[in-house]
GROMACS .gro file of C-alpha atoms in nm:
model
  449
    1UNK     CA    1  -0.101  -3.330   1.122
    2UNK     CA    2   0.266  -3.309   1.026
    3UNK     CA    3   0.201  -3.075   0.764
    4UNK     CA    4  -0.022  -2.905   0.946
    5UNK     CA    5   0.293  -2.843   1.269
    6UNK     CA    6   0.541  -2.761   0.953
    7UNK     CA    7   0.341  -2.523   0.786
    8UNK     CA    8   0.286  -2.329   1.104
    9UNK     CA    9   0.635  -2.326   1.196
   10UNK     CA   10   0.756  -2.203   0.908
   11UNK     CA   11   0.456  -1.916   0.894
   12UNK     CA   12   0.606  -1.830   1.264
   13UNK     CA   13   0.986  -1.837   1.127
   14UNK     CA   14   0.921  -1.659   0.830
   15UNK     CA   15   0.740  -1.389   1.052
   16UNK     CA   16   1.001  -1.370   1.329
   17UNK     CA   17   1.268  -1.273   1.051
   18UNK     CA   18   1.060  -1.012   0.874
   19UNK     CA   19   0.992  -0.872   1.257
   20UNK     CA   20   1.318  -0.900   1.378
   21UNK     CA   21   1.488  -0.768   1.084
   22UNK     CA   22   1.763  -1.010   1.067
   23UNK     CA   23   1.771  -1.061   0.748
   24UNK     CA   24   1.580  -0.876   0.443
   25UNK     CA   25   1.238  -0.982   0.413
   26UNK     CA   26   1.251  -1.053   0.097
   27UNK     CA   27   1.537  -1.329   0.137
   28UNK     CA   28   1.355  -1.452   0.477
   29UNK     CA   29   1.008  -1.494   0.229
   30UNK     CA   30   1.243  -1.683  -0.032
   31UNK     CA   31   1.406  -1.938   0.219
   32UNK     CA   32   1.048  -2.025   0.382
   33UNK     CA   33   0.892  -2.048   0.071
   34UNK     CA   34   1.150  -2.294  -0.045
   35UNK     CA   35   1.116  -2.507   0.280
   36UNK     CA   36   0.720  -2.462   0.225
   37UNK     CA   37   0.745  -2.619  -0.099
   38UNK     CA   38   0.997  -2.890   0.033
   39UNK     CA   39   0.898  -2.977   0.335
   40UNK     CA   40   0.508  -2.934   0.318
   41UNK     CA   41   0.414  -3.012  -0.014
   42UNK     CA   42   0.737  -3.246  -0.053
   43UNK     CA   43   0.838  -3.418   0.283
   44UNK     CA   44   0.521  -3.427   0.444
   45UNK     CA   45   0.232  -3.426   0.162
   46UNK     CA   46   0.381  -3.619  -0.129
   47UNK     CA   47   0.137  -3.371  -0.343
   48UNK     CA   48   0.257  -3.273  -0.646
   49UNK     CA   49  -0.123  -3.073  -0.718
   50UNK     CA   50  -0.054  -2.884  -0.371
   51UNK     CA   51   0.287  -2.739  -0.504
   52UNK     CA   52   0.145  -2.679  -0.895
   53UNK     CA   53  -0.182  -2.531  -0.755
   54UNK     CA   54   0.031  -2.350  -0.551
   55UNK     CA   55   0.311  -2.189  -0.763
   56UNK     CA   56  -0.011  -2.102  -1.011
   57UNK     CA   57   0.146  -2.083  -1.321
   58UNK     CA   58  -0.131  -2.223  -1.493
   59UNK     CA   59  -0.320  -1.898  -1.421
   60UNK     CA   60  -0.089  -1.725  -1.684
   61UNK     CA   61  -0.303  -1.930  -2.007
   62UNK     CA   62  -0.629  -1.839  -1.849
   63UNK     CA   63  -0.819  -1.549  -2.059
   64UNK     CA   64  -0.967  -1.442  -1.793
   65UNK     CA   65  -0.622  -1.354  -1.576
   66UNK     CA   66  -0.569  -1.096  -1.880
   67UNK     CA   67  -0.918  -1.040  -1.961
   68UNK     CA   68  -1.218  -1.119  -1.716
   69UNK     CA   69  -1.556  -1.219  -1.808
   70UNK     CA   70  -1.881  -1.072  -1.749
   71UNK     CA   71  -1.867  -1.272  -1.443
   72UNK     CA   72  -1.579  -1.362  -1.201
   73UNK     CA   73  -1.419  -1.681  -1.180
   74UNK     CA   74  -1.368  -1.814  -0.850
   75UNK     CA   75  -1.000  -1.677  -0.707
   76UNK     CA   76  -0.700  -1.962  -0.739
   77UNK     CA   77  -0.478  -2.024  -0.477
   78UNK     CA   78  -0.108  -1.989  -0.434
   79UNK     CA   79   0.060  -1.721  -0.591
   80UNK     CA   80  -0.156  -1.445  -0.698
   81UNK     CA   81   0.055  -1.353  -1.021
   82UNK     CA   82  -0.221  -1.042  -1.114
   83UNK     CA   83  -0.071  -0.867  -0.817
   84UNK     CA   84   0.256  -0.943  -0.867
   85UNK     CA   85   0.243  -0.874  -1.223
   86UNK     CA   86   0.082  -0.508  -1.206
   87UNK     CA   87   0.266  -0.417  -0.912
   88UNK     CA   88   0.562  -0.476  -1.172
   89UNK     CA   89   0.442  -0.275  -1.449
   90UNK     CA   90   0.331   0.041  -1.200
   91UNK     CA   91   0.662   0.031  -1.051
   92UNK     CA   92   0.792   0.050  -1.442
   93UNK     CA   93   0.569   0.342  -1.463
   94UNK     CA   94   0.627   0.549  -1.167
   95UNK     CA   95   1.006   0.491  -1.279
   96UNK     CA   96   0.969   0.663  -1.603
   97UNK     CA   97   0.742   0.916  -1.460
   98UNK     CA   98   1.050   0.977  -1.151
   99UNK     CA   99   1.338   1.044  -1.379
  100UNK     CA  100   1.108   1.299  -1.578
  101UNK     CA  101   1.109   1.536  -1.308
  102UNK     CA  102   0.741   1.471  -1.243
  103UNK     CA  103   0.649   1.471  -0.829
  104UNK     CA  104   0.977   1.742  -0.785
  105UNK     CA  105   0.790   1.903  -1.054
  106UNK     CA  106   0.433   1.873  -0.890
  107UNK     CA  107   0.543   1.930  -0.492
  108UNK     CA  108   0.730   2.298  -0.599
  109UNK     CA  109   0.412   2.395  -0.828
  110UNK     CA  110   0.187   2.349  -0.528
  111UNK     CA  111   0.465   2.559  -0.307
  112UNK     CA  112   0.436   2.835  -0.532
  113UNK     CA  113   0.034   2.776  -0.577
  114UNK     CA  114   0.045   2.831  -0.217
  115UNK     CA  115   0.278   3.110  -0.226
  116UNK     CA  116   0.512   2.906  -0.013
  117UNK     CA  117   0.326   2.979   0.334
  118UNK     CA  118   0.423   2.670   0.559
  119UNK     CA  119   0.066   2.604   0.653
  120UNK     CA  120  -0.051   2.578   0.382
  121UNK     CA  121   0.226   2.376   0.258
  122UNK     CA  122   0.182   2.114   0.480
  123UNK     CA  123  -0.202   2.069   0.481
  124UNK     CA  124  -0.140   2.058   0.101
  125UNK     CA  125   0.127   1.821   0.127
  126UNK     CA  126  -0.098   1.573   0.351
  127UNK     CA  127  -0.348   1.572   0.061
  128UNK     CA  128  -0.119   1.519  -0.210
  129UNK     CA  129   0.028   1.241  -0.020
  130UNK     CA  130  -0.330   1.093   0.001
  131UNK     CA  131  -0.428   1.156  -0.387
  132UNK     CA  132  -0.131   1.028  -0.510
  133UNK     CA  133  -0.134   0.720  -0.319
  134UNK     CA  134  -0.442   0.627  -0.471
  135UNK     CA  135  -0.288   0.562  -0.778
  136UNK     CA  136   0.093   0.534  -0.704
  137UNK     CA  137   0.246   0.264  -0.439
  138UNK     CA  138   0.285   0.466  -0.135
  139UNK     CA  139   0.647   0.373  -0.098
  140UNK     CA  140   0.735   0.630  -0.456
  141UNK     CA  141   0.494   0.903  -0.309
  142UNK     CA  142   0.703   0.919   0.002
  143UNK     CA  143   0.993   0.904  -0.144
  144UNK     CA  144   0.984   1.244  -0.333
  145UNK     CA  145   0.756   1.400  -0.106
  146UNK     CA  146   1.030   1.366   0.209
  147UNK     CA  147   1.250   1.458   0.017
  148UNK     CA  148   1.128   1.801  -0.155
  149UNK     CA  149   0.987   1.843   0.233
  150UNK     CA  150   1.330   1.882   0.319
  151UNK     CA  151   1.439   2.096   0.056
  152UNK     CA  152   1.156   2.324   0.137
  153UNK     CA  153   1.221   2.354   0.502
  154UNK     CA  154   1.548   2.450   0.422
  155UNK     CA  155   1.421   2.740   0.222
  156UNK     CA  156   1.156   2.810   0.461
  157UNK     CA  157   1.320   2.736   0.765
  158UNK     CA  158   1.038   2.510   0.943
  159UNK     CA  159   1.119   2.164   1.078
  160UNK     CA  160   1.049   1.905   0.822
  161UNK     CA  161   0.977   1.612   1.080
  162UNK     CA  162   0.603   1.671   1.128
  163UNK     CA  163   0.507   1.689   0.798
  164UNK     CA  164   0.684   1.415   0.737
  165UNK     CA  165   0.486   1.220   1.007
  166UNK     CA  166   0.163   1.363   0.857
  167UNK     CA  167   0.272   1.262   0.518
  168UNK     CA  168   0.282   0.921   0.598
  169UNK     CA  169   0.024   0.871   0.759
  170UNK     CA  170  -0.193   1.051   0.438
  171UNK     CA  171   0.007   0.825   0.224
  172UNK     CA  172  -0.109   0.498   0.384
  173UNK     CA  173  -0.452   0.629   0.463
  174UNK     CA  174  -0.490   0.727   0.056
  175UNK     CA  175  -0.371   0.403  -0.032
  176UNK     CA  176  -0.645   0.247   0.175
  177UNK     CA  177  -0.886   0.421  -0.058
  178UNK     CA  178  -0.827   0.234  -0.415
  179UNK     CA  179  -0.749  -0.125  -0.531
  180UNK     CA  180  -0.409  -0.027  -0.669
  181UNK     CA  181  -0.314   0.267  -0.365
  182UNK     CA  182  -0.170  -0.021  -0.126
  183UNK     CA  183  -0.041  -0.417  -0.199
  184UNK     CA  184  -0.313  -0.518   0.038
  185UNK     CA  185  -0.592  -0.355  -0.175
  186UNK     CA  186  -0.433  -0.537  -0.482
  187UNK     CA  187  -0.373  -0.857  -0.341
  188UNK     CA  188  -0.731  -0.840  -0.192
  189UNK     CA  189  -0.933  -0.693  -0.517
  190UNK     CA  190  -0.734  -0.911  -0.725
  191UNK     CA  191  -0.850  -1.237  -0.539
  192UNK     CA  192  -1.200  -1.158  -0.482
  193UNK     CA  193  -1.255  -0.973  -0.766
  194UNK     CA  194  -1.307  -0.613  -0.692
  195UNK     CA  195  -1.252  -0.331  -0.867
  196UNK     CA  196  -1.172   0.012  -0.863
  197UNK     CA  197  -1.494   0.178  -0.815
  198UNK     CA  198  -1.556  -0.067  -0.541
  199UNK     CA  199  -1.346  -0.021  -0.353
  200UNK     CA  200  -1.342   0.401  -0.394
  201UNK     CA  201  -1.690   0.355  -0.302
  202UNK     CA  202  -1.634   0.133   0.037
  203UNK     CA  203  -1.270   0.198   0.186
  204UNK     CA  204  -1.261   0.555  -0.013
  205UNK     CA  205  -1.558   0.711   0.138
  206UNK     CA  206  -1.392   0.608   0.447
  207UNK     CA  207  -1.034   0.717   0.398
  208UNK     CA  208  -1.220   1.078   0.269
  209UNK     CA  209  -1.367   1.117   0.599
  210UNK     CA  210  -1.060   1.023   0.766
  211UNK     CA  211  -0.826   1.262   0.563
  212UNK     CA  212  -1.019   1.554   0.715
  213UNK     CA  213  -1.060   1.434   1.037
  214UNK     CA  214  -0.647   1.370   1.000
  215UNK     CA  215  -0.588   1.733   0.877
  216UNK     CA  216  -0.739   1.858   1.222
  217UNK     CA  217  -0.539   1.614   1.404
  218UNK     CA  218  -0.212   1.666   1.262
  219UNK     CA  219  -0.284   2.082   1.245
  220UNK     CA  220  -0.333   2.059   1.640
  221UNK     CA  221  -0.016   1.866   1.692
  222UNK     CA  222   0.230   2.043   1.511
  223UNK     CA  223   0.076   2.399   1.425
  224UNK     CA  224   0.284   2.577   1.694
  225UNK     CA  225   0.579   2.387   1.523
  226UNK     CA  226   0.556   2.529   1.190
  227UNK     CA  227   0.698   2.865   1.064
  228UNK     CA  228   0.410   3.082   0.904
  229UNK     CA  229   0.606   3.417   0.841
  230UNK     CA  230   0.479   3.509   0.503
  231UNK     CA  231   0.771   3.559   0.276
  232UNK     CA  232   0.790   3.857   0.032
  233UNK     CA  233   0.756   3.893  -0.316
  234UNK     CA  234   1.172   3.943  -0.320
  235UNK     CA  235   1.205   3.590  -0.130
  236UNK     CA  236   0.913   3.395  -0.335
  237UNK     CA  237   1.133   3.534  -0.627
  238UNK     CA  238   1.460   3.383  -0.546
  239UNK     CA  239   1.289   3.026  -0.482
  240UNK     CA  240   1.286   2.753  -0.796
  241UNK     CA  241   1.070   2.750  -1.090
  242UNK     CA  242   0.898   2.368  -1.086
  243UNK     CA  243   1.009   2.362  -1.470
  244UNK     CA  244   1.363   2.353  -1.324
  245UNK     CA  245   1.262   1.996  -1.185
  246UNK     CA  246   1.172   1.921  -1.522
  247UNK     CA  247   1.466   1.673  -1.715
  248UNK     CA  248   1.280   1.636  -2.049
  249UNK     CA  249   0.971   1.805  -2.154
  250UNK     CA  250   0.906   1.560  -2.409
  251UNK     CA  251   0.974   1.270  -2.146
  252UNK     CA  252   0.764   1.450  -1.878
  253UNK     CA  253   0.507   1.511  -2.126
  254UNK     CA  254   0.509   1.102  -2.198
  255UNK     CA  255   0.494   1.041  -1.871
  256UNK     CA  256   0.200   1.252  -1.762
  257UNK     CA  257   0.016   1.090  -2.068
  258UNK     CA  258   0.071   0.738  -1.996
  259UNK     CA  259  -0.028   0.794  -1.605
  260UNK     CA  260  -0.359   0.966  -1.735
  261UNK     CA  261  -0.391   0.628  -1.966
  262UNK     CA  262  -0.347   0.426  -1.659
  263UNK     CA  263  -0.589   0.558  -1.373
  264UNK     CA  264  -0.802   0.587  -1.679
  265UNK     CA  265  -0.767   0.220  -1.713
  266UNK     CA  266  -0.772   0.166  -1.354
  267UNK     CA  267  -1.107   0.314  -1.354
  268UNK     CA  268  -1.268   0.169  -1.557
  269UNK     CA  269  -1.147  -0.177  -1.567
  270UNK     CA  270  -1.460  -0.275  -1.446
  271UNK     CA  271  -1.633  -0.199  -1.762
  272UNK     CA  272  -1.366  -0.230  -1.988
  273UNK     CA  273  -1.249  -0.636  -1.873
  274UNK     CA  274  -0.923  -0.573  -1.882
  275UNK     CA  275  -0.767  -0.700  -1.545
  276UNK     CA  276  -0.512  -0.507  -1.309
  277UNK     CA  277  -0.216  -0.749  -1.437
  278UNK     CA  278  -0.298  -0.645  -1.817
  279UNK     CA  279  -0.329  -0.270  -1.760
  280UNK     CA  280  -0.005  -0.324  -1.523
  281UNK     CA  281   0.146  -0.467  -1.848
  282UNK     CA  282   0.026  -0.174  -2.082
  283UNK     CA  283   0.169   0.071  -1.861
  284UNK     CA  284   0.531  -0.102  -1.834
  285UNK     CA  285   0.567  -0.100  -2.222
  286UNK     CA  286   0.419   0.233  -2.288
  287UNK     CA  287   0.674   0.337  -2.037
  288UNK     CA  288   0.982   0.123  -2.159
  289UNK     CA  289   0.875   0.188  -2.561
  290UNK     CA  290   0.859   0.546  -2.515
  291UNK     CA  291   1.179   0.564  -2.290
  292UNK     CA  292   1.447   0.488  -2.549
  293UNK     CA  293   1.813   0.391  -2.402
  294UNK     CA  294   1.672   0.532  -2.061
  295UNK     CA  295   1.423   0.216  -2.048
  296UNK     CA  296   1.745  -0.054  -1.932
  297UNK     CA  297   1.787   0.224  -1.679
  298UNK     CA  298   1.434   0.235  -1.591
  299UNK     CA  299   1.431  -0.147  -1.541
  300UNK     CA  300   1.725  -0.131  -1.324
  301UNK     CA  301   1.593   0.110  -1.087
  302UNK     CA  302   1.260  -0.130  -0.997
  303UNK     CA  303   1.248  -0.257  -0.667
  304UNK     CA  304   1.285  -0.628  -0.714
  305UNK     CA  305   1.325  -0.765  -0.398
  306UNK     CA  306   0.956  -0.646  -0.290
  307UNK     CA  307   0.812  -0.885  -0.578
  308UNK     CA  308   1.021  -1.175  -0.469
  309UNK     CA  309   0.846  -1.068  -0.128
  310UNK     CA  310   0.516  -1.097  -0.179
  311UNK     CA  311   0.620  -1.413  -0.394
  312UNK     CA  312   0.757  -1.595  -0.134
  313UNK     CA  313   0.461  -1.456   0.110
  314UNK     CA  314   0.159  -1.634  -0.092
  315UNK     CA  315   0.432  -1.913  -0.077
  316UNK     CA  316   0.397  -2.003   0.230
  317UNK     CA  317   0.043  -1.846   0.327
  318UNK     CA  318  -0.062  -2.139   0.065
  319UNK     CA  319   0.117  -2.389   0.250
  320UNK     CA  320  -0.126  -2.243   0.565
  321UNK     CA  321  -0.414  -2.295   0.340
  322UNK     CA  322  -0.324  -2.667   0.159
  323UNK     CA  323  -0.311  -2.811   0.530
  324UNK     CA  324  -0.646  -2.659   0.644
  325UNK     CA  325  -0.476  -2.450   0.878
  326UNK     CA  326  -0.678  -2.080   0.731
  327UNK     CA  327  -1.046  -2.302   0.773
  328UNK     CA  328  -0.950  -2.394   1.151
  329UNK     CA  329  -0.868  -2.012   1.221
  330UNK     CA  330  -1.178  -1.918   1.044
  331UNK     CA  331  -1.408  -2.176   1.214
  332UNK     CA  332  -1.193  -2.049   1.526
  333UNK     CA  333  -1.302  -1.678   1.509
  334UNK     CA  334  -1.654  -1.803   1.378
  335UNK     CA  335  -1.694  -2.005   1.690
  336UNK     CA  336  -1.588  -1.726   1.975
  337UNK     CA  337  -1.788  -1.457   1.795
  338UNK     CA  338  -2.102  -1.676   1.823
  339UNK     CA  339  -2.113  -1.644   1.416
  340UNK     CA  340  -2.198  -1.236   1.493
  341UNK     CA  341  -2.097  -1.024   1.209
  342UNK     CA  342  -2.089  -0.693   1.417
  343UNK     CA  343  -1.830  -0.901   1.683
  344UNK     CA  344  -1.637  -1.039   1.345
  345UNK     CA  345  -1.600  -0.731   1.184
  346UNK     CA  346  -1.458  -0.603   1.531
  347UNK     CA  347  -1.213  -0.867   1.519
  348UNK     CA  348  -1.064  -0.883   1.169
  349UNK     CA  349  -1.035  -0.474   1.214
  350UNK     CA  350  -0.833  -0.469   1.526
  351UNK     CA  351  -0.662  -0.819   1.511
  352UNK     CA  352  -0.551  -0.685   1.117
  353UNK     CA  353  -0.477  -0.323   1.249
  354UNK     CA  354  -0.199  -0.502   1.552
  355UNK     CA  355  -0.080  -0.694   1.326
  356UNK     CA  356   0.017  -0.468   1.013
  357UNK     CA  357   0.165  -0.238   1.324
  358UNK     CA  358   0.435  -0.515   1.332
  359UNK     CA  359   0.497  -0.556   1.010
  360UNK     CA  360   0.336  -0.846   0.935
  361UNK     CA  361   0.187  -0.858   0.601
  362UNK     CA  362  -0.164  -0.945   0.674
  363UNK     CA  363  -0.373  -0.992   0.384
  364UNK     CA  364  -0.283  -1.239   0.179
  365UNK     CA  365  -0.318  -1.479   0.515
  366UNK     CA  366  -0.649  -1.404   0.584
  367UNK     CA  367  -0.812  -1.353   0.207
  368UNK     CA  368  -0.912  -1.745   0.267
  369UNK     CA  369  -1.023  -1.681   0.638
  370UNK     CA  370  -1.282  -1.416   0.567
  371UNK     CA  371  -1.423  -1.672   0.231
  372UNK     CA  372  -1.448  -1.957   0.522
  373UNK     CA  373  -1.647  -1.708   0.754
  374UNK     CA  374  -1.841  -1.564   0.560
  375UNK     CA  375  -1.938  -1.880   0.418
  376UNK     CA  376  -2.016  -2.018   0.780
  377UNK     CA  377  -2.152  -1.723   0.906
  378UNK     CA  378  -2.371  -1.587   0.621
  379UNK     CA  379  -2.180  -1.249   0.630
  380UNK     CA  380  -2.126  -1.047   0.355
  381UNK     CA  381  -1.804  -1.129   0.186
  382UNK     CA  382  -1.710  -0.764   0.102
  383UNK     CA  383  -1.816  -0.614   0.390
  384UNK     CA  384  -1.503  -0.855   0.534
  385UNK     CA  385  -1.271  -0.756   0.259
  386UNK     CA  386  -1.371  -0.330   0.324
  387UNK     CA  387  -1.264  -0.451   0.711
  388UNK     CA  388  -0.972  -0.592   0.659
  389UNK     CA  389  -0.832  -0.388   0.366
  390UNK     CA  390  -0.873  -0.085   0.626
  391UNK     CA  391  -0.748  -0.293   0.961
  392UNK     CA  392  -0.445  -0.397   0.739
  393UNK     CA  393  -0.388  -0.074   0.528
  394UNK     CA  394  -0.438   0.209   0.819
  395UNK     CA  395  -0.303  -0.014   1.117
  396UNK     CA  396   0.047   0.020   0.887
  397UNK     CA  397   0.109   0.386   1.036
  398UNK     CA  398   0.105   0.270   1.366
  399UNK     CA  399   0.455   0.211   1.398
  400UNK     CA  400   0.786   0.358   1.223
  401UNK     CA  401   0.813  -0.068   1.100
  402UNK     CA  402   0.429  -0.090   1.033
  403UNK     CA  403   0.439  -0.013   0.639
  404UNK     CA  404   0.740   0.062   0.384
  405UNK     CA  405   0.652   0.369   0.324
  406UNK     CA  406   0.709   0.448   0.680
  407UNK     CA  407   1.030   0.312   0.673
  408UNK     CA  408   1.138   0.486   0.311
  409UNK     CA  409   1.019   0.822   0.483
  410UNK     CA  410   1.230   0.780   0.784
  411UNK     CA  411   1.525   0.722   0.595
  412UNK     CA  412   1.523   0.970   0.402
  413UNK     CA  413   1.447   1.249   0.677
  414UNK     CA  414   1.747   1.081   0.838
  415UNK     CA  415   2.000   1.067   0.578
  416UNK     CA  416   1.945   1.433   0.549
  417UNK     CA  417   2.019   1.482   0.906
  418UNK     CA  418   1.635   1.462   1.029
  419UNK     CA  419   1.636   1.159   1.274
  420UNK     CA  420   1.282   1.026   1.392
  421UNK     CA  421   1.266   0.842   1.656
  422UNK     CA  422   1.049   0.562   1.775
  423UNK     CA  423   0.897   0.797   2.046
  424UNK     CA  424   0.873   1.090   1.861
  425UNK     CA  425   0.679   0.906   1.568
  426UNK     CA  426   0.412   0.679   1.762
  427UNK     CA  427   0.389   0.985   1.985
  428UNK     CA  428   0.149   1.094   1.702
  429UNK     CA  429   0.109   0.812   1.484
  430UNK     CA  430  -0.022   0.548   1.746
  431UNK     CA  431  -0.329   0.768   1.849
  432UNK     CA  432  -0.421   0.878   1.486
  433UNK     CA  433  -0.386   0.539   1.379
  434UNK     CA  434  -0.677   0.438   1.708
  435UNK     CA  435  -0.880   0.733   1.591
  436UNK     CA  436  -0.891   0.619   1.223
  437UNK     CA  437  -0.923   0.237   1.322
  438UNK     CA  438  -1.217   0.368   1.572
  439UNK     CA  439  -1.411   0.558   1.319
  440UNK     CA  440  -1.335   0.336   1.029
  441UNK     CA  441  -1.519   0.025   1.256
  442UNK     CA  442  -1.797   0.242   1.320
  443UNK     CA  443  -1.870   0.315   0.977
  444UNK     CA  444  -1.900  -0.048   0.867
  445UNK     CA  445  -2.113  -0.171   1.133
  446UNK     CA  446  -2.343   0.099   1.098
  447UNK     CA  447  -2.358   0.127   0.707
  448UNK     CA  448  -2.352  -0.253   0.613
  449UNK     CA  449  -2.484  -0.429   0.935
   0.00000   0.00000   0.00000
């Protein structure tokens, strides 16, 4: 029971810092982790096998970690170093693909392909955010894409904000689509063993229907907001070639090749074996071997504290699940849905969806939940994972705190002198986000139950 009251309180701690934004997450993670691994495993248990099982380094000499079989092993618990490790190597990879010139490069080649009419821009933005998020953390894509937003509403003269706001949302709602578009997707496939097909077959043909139904939504809201004067063949003439983007042909080149390689990988991984953390791995020293003295800057530019993060995060969620505490929650929601898929289903969506709003990374805490009910409740197992990789993916754009890329996106509209506020972003966010969450709960119930 004393493990049980410290494990909980410092799940609740660790929370109310990430929340409150008192401290960076990251270091909040890193202190509860250590006081999980103290005080839990340590203090209370006296179980050395809690703390190694945890930490799961002995995942790193099992083949199939780099190479699965023809069937699954059953996940480990504690740190899931697949995720960790091939969020890693894709960050290496975006990196070398970034300093190329590559999404400059792609957003002012669509501009032109559109011949700059603001419209069109921004419907084309919204899917670009959404196809490149399907392959490319959401947090990059957002990035670049605020960013050359603003430089073409300079040029343009149209108020970046909304497309911003759209962007975002497409960016979370594409990354909902694939096991490598969002960290929930990875942590989740990469536990129970999905791949990329399945889930561009479940969440995708979900996040496709909600793209379109997103378009219409965002069009309404902001068409009398954007400038559509059609600019003449003198004015299209004066704006900048997408080769000027370009640093290094030969680089850019490189890069393009080994991204190619890597959804290629992606895939097909379920065919091929090869697991997310070994393609992550391929794609880091393509990147690095091909990058020459720009590979030390490469490595400088990755964003380290989110892996110490999510780190810490299965840190302490396996201090949640050594003391039992995940199988009392699941036998909790198993017992007031009268062990009713449609009700549980209803449940992980929303409950996931509030949640994620917050900030709170969901996932990894409930991975072991959904196992326990849909062991006791005879439910499908993936049919929980396609709920709560959407709940916990989509219910992100809820709030300007919900995801990172939210955050990232923000930022960067305000450095360059574009402030969002709270009310001006859940003003359009909050009821796409209900829409989405609406239609996305209707879909599973009526296709799987």
């Amino acid at each position: 029971m004393a493990a049980q009251i410290t494990a909980v309180i410092i799940f609740l701690v660790m929370f109310a810092f990430i929340i409150t934004e008192k401290i960076p997450r990251h270091i909040a993670t890193t202190l509860c982790s250590v006081a999980t691994l103290i005080l839990v495993f340590g203090v209370c248990m006296h179980s050395s096998t809690a703390l190694f099982e945890t930490l799961n380094f002995q995942s790193f000499t099992s083949v199939d970690f780099w190479r699965a079989g023809a069937k699954a092993t059953e996940s480990t618990k504690g740190i899931n170093w697949q995720t960790i490790i091939f969020i890693f190597g894709m960050m290496i990879m975006v990196e070398g693909m970034a300093i190329s010139g590559f999404f400059s490069w792609l957003c002012l080649t669509i501009a032109k392909a559109v011949r700059y009419n603001t419209t069109k821009i921004f419907v084309m933005f919204m899917v670009l955010a959404f196809v490149l998020s399907m392959f490319i953390d959401s947090i990059t894509v957002i990035l670049f894409l605020a960013a050359i937003t603003i430089t073409q509403g300079k040029l343009l003269k149209f108020d970046p904000i909304p497309v911003i706001i759209a962007e975002i949302f497409c960016s979370n709602l594409g990354g909902s689509s694939t096991m490598c578009g969002d960290p929930p997707n990875i942590i989740i496939g990469t536990a129970l063993h999905y791949t990329f097909t399945d889930f561009l077959f479940n969440t995708g043909v979900i996040a496709i229907l909600s793209l379109v139904l997103m378009i219409f939504f965002f069009y309404l809201c902001f068409r009398k907001k954007l400038n559509t004067n059609n600019l003449s063949k003198e004015d299209i003439a004066k704006m900048p070639s997408p080769d000027s983007a370009i640093t290094s042909k030969r680089s850019f080149i490189i890069s393009c090749i080994i991204f190619l390689c890597a959804v290629v990988l992606l895939v097909t991984h379920g065919q091929t074996g090869l697991t997310v953390s070994t393609i992550g791995i391929i794609a880091a020293i393509a990147t690095c071997a091909t990058a020459g003295k720009k590979a030390k800057h490469i490595l400088r530019r990755i964003d380290y504290p989110t892996l110490i993060f999510f780190i810490g995060l299965f840190i302490v969620v396996g201090g949640l699940e050594e003391t039992g505490i995940l199988e009392l929650i699941a036998n909790f929601i198993h017992r007031i849905s009268g062990g009713n898929v449609t009700f549980i289903v209803i449940i992980i969506i929303w409950v996931s969806a509030v949640a994620s709003a917050i900030n709170i990374p969901f996932s990894a805490t409930m991975i072991p939940i959904i196992k326990n009910l849909a062991a006791a409740s005879g439910a499908d197992l993936s049919v929980l994972a396609w709920t709560l990789a959407l709940g916990t993916d989509i219910g992100g754009s809820a709030t300007p705190i919900g995801a990172s890329a939210n955050v990232v996106g923000i930022a960067v509209a305000s450095k360059n002198g574009h402030h969002i506020s709270w009310k001006q972003y859940c003003t359009y966010a909050i009821p796409a986000t209900l829409i989405v969450i609406a239609v996305s709960m209707l879909y599973i119930i009526f296709r799987y139950i």
